[in-house]
PDB file of C-alpha atoms and ligand atoms in Angstrom:
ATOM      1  CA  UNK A1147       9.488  14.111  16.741  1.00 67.00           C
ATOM      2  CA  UNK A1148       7.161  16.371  18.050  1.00 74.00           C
ATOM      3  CA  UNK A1149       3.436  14.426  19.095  1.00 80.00           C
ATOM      4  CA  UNK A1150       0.628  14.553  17.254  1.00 76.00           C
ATOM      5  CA  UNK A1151      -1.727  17.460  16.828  1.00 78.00           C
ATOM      6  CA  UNK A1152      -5.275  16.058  17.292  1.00 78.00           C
ATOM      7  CA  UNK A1153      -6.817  19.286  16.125  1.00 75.00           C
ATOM      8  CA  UNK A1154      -4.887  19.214  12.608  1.00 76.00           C
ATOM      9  CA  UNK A1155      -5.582  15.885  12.483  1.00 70.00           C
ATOM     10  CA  UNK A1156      -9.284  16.230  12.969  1.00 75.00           C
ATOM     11  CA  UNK A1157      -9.357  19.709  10.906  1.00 75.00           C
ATOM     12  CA  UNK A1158     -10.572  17.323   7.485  1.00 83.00           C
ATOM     13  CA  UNK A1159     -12.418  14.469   9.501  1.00 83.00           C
ATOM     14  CA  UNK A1160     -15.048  13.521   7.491  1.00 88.00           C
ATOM     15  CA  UNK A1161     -12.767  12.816   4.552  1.00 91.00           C
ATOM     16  CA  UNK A1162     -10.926  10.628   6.726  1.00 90.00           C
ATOM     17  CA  UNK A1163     -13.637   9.185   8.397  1.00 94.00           C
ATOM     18  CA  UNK A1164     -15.080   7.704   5.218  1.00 95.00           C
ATOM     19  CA  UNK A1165     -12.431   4.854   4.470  1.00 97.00           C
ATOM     20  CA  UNK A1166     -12.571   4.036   7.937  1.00 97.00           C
ATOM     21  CA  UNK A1167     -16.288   3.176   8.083  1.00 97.00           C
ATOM     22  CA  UNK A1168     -16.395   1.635   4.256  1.00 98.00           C
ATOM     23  CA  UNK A1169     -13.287  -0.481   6.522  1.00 98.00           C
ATOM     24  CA  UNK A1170     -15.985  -1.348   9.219  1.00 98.00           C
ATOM     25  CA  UNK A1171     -18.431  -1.834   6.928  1.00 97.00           C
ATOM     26  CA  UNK A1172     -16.467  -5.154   4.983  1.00 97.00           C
ATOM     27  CA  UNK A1173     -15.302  -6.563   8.199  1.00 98.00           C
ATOM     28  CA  UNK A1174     -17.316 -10.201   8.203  1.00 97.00           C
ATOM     29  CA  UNK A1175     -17.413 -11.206  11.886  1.00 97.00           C
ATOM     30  CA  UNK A1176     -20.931 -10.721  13.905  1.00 96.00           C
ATOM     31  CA  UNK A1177     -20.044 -10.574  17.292  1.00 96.00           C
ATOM     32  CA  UNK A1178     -16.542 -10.879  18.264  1.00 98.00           C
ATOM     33  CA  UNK A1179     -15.196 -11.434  21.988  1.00 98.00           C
ATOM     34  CA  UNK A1180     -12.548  -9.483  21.298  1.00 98.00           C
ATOM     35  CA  UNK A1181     -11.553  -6.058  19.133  1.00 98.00           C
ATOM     36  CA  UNK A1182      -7.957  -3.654  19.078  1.00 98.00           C
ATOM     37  CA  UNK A1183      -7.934  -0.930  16.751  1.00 98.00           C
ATOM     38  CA  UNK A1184      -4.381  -0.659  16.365  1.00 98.00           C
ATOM     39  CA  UNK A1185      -3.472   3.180  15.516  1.00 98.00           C
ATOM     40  CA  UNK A1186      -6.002   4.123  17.336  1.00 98.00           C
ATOM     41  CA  UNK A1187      -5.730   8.051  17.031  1.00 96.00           C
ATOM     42  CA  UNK A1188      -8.367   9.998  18.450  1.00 95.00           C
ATOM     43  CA  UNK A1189     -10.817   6.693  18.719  1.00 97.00           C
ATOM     44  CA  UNK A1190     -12.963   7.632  15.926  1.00 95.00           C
ATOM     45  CA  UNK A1191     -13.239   4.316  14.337  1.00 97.00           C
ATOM     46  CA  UNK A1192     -12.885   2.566  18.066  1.00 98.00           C
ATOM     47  CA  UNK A1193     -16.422   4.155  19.204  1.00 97.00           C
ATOM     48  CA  UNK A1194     -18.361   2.977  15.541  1.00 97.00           C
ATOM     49  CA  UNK A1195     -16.576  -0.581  16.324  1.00 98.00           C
ATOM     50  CA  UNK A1196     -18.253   0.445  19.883  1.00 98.00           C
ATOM     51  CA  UNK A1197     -21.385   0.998  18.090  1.00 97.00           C
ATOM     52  CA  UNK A1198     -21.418  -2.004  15.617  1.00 98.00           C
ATOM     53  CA  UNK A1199     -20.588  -4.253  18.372  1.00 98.00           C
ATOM     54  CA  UNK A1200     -21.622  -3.287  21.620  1.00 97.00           C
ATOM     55  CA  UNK A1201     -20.693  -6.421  24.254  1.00 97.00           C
ATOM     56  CA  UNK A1202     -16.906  -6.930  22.274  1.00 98.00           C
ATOM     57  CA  UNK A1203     -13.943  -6.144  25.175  1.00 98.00           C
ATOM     58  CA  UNK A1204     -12.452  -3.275  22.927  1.00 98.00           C
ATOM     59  CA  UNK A1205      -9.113  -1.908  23.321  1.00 98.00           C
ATOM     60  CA  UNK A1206      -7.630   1.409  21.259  1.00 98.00           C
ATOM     61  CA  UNK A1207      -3.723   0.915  21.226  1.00 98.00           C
ATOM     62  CA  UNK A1208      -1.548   4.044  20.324  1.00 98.00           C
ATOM     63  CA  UNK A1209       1.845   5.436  20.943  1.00 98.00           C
ATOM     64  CA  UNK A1210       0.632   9.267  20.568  1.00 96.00           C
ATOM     65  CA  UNK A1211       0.162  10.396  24.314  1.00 97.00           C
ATOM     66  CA  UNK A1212      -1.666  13.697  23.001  1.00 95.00           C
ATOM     67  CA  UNK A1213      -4.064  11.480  20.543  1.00 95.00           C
ATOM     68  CA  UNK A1214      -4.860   8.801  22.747  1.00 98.00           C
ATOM     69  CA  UNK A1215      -6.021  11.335  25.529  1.00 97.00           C
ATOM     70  CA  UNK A1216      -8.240  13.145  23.180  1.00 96.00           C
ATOM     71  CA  UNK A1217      -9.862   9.324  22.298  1.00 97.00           C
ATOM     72  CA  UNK A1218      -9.957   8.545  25.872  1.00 97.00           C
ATOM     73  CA  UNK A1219     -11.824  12.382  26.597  1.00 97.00           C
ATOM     74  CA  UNK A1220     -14.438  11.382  24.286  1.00 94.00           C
ATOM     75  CA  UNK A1221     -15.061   7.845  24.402  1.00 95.00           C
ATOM     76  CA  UNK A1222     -17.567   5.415  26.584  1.00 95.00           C
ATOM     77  CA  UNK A1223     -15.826   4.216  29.745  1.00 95.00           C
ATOM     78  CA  UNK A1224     -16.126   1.121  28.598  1.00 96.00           C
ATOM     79  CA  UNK A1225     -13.090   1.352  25.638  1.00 98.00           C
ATOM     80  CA  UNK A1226     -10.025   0.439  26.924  1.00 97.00           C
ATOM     81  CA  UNK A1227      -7.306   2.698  25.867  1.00 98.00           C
ATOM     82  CA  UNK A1228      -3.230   0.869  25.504  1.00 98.00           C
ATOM     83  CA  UNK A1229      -0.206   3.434  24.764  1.00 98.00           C
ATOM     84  CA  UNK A1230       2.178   0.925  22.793  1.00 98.00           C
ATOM     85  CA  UNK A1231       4.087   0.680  20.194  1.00 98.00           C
ATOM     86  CA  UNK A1232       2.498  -1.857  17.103  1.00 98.00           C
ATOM     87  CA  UNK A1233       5.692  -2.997  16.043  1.00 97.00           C
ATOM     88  CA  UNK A1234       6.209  -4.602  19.216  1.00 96.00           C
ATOM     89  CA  UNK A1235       2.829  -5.182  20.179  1.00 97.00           C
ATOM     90  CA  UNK A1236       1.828  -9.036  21.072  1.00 96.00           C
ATOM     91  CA  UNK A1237      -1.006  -9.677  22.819  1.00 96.00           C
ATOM     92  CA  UNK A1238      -1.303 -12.084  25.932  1.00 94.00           C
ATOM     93  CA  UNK A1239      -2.016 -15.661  24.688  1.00 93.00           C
ATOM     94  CA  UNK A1240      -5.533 -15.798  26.546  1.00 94.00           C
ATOM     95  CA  UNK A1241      -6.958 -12.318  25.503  1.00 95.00           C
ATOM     96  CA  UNK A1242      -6.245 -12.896  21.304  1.00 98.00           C
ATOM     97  CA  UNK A1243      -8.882 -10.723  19.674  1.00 98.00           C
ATOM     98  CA  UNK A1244     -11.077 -11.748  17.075  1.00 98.00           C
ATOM     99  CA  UNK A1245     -10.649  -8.798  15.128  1.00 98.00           C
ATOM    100  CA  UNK A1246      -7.952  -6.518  14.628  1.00 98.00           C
ATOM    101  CA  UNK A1247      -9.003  -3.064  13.234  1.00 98.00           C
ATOM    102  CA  UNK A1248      -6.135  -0.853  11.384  1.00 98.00           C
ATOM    103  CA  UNK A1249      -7.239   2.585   9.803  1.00 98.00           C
ATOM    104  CA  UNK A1250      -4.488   4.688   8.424  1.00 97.00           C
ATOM    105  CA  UNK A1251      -1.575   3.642  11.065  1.00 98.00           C
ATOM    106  CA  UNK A1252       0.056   0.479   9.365  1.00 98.00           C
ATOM    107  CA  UNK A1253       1.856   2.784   6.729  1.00 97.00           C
ATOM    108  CA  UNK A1254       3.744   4.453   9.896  1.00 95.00           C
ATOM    109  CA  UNK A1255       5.031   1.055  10.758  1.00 97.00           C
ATOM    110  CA  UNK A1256       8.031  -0.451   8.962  1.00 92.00           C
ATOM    111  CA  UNK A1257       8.928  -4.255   7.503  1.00 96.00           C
ATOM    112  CA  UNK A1258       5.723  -5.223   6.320  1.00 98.00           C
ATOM    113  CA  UNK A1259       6.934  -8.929   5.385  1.00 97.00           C
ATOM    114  CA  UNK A1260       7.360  -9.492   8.652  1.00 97.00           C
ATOM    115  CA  UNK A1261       4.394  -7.358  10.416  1.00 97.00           C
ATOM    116  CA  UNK A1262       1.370  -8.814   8.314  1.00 97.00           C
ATOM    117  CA  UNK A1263       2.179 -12.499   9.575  1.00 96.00           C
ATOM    118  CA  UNK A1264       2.921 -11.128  13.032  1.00 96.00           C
ATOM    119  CA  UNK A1265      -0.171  -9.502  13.149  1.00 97.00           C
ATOM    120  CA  UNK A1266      -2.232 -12.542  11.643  1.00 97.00           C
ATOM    121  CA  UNK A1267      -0.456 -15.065  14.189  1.00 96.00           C
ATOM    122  CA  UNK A1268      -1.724 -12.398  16.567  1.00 97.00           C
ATOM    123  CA  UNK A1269      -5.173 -13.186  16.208  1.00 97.00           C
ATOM    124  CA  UNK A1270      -7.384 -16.055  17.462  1.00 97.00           C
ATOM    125  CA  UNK A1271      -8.173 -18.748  15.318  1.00 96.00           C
ATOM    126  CA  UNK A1272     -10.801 -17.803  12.807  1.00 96.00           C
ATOM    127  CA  UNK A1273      -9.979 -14.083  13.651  1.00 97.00           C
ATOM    128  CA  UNK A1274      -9.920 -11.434  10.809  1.00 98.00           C
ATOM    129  CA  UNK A1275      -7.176  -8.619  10.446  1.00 98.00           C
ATOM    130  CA  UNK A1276      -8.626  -5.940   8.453  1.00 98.00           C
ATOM    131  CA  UNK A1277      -6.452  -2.962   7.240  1.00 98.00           C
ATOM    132  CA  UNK A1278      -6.700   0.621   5.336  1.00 98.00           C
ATOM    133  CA  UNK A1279      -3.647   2.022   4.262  1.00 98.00           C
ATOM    134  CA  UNK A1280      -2.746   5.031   1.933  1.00 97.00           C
ATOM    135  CA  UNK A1281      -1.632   4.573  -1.078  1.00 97.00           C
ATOM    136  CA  UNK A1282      -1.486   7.958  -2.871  1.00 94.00           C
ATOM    137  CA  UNK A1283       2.754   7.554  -3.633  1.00 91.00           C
ATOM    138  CA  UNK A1284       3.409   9.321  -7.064  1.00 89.00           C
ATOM    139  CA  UNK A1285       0.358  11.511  -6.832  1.00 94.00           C
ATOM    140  CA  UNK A1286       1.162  15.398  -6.713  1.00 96.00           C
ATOM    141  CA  UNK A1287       0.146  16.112  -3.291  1.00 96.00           C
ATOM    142  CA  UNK A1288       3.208  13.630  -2.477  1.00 95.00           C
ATOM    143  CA  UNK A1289       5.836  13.812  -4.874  1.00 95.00           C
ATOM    144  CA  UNK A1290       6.229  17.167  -3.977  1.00 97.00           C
ATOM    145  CA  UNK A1291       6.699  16.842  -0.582  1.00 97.00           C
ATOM    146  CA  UNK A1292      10.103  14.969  -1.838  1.00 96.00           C
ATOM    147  CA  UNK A1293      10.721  18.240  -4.733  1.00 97.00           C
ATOM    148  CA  UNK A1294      10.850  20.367  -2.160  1.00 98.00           C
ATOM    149  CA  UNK A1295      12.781  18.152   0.098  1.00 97.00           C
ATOM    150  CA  UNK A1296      15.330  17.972  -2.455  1.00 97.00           C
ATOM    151  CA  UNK A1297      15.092  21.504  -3.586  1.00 96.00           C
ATOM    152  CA  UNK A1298      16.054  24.005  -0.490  1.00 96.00           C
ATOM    153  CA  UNK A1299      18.432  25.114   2.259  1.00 97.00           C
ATOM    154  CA  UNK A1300      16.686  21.971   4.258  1.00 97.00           C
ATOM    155  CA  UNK A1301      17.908  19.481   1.603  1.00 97.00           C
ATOM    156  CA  UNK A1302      20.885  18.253   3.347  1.00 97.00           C
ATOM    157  CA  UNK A1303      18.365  17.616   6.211  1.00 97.00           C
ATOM    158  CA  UNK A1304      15.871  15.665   4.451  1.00 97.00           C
ATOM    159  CA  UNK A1305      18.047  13.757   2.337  1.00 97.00           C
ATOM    160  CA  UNK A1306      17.446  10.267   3.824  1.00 96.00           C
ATOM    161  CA  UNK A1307      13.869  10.840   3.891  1.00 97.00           C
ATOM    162  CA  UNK A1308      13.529  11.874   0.045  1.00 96.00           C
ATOM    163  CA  UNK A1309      16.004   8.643  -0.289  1.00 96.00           C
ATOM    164  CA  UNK A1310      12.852   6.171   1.320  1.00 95.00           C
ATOM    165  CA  UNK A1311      10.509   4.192  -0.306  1.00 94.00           C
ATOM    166  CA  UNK A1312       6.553   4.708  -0.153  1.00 94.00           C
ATOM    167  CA  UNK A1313       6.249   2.332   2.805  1.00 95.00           C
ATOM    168  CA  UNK A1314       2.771   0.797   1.497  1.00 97.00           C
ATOM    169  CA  UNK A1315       3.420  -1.592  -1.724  1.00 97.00           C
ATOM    170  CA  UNK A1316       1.391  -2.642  -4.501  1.00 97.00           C
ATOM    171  CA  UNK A1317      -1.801  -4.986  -3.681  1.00 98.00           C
ATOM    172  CA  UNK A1318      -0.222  -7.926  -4.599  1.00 98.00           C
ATOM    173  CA  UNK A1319       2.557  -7.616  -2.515  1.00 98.00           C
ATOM    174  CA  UNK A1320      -0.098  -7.674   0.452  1.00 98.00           C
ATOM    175  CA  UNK A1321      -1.792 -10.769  -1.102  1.00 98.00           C
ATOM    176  CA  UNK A1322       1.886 -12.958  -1.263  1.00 97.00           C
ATOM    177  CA  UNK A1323       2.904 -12.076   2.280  1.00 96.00           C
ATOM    178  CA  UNK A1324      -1.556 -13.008   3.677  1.00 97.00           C
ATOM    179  CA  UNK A1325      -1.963 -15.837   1.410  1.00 96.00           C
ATOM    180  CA  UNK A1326       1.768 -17.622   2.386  1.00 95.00           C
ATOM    181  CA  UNK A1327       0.949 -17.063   5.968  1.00 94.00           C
ATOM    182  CA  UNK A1328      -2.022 -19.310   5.602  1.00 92.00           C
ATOM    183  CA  UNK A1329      -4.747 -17.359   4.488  1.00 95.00           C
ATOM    184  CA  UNK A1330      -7.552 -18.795   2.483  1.00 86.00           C
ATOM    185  CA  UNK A1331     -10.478 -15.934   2.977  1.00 95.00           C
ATOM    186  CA  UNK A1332      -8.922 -12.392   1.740  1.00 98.00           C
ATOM    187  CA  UNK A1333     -10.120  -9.274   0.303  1.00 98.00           C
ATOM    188  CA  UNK A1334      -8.426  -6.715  -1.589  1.00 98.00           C
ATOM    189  CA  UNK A1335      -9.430  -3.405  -2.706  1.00 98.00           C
ATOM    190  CA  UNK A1336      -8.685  -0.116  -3.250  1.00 98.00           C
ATOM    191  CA  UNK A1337     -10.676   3.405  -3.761  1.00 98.00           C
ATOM    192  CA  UNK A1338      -9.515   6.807  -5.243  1.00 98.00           C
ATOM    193  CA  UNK A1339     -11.718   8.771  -3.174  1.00 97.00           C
ATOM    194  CA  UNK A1340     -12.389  12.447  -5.052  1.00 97.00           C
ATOM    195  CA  UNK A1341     -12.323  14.389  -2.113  1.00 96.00           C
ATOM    196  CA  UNK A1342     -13.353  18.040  -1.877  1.00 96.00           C
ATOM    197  CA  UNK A1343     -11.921  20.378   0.329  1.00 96.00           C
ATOM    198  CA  UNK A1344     -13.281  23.894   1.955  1.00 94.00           C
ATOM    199  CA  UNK A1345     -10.458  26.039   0.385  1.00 95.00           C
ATOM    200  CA  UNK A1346      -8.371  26.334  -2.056  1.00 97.00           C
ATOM    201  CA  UNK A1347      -5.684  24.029  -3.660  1.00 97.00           C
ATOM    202  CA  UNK A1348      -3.401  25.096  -1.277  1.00 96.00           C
ATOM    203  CA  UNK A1349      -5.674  23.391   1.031  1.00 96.00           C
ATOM    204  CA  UNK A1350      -3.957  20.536   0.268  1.00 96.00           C
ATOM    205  CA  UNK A1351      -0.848  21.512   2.191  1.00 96.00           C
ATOM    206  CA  UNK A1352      -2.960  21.665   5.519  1.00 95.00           C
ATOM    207  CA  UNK A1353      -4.364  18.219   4.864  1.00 94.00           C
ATOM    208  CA  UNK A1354      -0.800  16.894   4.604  1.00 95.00           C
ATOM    209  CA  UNK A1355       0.736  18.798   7.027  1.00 92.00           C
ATOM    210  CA  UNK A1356      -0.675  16.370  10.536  1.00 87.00           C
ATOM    211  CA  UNK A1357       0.242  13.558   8.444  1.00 91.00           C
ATOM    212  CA  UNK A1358       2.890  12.808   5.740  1.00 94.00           C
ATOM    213  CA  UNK A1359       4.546  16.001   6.357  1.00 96.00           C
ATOM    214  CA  UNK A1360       5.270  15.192   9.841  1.00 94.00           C
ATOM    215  CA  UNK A1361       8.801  13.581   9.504  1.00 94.00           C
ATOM    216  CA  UNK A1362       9.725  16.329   6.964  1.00 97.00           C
ATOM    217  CA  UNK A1363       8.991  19.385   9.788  1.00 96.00           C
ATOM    218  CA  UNK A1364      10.148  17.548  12.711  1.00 95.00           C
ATOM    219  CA  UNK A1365      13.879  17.394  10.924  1.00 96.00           C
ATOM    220  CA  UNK A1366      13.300  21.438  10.980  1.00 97.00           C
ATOM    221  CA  UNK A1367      11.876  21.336  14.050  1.00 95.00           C
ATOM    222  CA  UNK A1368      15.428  23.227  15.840  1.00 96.00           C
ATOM    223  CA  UNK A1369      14.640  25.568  12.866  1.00 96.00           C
ATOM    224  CA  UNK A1370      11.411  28.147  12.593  1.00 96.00           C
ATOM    225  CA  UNK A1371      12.672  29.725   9.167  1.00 97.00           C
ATOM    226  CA  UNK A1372      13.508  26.293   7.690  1.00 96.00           C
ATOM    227  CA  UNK A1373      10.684  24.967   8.599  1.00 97.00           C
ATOM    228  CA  UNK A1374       8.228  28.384   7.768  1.00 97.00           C
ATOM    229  CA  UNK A1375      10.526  28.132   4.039  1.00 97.00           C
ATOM    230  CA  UNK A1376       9.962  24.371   3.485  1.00 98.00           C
ATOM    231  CA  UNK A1377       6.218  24.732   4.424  1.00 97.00           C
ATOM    232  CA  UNK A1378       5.887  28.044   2.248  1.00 97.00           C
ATOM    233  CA  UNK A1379       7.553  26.495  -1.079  1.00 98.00           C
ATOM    234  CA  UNK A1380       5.657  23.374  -0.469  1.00 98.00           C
ATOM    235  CA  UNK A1381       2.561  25.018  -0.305  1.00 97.00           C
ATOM    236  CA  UNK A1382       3.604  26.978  -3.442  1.00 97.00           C
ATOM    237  CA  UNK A1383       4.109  24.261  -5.629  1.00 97.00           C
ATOM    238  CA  UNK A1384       0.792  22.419  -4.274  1.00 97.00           C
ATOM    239  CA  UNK A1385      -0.813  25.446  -5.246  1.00 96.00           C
ATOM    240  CA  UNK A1386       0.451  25.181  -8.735  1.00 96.00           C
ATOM    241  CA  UNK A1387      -0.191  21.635  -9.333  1.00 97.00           C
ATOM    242  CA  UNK A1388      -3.591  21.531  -8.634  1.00 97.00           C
ATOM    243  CA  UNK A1389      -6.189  23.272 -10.766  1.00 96.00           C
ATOM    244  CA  UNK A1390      -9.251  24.436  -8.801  1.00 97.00           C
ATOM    245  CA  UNK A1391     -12.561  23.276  -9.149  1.00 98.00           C
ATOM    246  CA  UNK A1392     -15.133  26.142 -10.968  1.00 98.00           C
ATOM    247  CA  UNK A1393     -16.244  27.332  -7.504  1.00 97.00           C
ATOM    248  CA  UNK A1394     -12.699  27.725  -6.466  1.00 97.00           C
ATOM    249  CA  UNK A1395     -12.399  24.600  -3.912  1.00 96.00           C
ATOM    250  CA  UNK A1396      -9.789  21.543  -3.951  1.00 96.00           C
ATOM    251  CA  UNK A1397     -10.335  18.528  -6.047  1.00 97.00           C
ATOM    252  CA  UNK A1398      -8.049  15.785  -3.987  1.00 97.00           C
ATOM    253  CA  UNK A1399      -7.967  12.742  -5.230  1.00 97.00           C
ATOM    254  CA  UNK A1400      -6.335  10.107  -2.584  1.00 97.00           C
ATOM    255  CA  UNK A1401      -6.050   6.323  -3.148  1.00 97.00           C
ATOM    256  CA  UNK A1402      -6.827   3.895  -0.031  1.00 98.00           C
ATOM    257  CA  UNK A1403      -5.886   0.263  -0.144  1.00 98.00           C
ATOM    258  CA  UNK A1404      -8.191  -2.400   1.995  1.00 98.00           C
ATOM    259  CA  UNK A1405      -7.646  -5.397   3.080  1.00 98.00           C
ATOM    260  CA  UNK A1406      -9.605  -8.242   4.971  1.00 98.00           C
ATOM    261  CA  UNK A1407      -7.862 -11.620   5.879  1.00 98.00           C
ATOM    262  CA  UNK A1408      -9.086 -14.318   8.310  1.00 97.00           C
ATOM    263  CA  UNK A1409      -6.869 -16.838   9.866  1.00 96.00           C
ATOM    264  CA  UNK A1410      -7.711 -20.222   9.583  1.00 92.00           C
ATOM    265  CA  UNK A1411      -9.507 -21.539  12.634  1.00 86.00           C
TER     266      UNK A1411
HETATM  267  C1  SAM B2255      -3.307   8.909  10.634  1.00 79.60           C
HETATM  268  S1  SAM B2255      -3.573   8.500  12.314  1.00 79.60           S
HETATM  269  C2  SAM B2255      -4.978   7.397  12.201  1.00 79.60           C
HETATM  270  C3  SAM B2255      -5.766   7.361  13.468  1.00 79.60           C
HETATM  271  C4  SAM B2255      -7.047   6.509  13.460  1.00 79.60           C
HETATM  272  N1  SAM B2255      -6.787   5.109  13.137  1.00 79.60           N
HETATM  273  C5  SAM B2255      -8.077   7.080  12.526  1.00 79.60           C
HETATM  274  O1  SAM B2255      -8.479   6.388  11.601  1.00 79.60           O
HETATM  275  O2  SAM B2255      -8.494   8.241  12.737  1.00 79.60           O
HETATM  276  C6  SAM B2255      -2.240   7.385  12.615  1.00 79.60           C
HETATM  277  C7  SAM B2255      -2.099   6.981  14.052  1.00 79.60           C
HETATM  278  O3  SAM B2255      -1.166   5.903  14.116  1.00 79.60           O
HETATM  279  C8  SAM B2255      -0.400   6.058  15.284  1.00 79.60           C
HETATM  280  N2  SAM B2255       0.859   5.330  15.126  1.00 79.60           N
HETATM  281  C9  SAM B2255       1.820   5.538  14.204  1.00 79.60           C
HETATM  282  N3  SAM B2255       2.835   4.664  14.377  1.00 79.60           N
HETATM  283  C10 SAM B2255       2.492   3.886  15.443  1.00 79.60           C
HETATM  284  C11 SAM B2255       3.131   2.804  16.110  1.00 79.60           C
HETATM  285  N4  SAM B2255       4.305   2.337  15.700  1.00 79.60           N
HETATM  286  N5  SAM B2255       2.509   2.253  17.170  1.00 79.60           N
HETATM  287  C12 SAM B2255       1.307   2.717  17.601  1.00 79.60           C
HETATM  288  N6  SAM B2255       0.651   3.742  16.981  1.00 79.60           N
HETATM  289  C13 SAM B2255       1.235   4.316  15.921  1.00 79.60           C
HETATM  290  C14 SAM B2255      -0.217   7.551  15.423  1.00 79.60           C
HETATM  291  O4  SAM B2255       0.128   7.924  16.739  1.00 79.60           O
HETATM  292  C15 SAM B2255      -1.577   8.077  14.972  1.00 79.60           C
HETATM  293  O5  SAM B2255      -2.451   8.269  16.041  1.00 79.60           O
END
């Protein structure tokens, strides 16, 4: 698949910063020793954890070459920057951070009944894992990424992708796998955020398109008027399902699930 764009990604940033900080925000530690922001991205959330806690040892880990050198470009020196790959990642027994910051990344990783007690035995004692995830499965703006995957010359292509499951589950799902790992102190939540965009509701496509859409075009990647078709009739039918507001812009609404766990010390 092809990397990362950081400039798509970045095109709608203050929608997407939001959950992060509201993320920050929640997390109850005062000064931790150590911080990783797993998913790192472009190291948006990394420099507020920067700000919030200025003498933590704070790594970024990512596996996007292209997004961690943007991160690492406008960063402090003092951020260390890790390409890696989270569903492997364990950290050395003597550097366990305290915290363990996740914005928008988890939902790219698979097996979540065996990540979220992997990443809580990851932690030191007393250490808090605290997680955003999307969870906006069934809305328009993502059900029709799988209509149009199913409805094309690209279906064929696509068809084990339309086939998947949302890979983020209910809330309580999260709650079973924290609270039979050994978690006493957790916090769940979740917020529709009504976001509205600079265009039109075909606006929507773009803010999809560095993000969900990504495993769709890079199975059309080999193929510019597949992919220009699949993008075009997705577009379409985003168009269609979303009324605009009176001045013409995007209503968006896109559900976030939180959560904040410590491990016991
Ligand atoms: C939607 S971006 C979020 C970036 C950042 N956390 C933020 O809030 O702006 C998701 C990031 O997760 C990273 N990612 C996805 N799967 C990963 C994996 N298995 N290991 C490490 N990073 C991963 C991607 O490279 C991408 O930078």
């Amino acid at each position: 698949m092809t990397d990362w764009s950081p400039a798509d990604y970045l095109a709608f940033a203050d929608h997407r910063l939001r959950p992060a900080l509201d993320l920050l925000a929640r997390v109850p530690v005062a000064d931790p020793g150590r911080v990783v922001d797993l998913g790192c991205g472009t190291g948006t959330l990394t420099r507020y954890a920067r700000e919030r806690w200025p003498s933590a040892h704070l790594t970024g880990l990512d596996s996007s070459p292209a997004m961690l050198e943007r991160a690492r470009a406008e960063s402090p020196a003092d951020i260390t920057w890790a390409e890696a790959d989270i569903a492997t990642w364990v950290p050395a027994a003597d550097a366990r951070p305290d915290v363990i910051l996740s914005n928008a990344a988890l939902h790219w990783v698979g097996d979540h009944d065996a990540l979220f007690p992997r990443l809580l035995s990851a932690l030191a004692p007393g250490g808090v894992l605290a997680v955003q995830m999307p969870r906006n499965y069934g809305r328009p703006a993502l059900a029709l990424i799988k209509a149009t995957g199913m409805n094309g010359p690209w279906a064929e292509r696509v068809a084990d992708l339309v086939a998947k499951p949302p890979p983020v589950d209910p809330p309580d799902r999260y709650a079973a796998r924290l609270l039979g790992a050994g978690v006493t102190d957790l916090e769940l939540w979740e917020t529709d955020y009504q976001q509205i965009l600079p265009g039109p509701p075909e606006t929507i496509a773009d803010f999809t398109r560095s993000t969900a859409l990504r495993p769709w075009l890079a199975r059309l990647e080999d193929a510019p008027a597949l992919q220009d078709g699949f993008l075009a009739a997705y577009r379409a039918r985003v168009a269609a399902a979303y009324a605009p507001l009176p001045d013409g812009r995007a209503l968006y609404p896109f559900r976030r699930l939180f959560l904040i766990a410590r491990r016991p010390g």
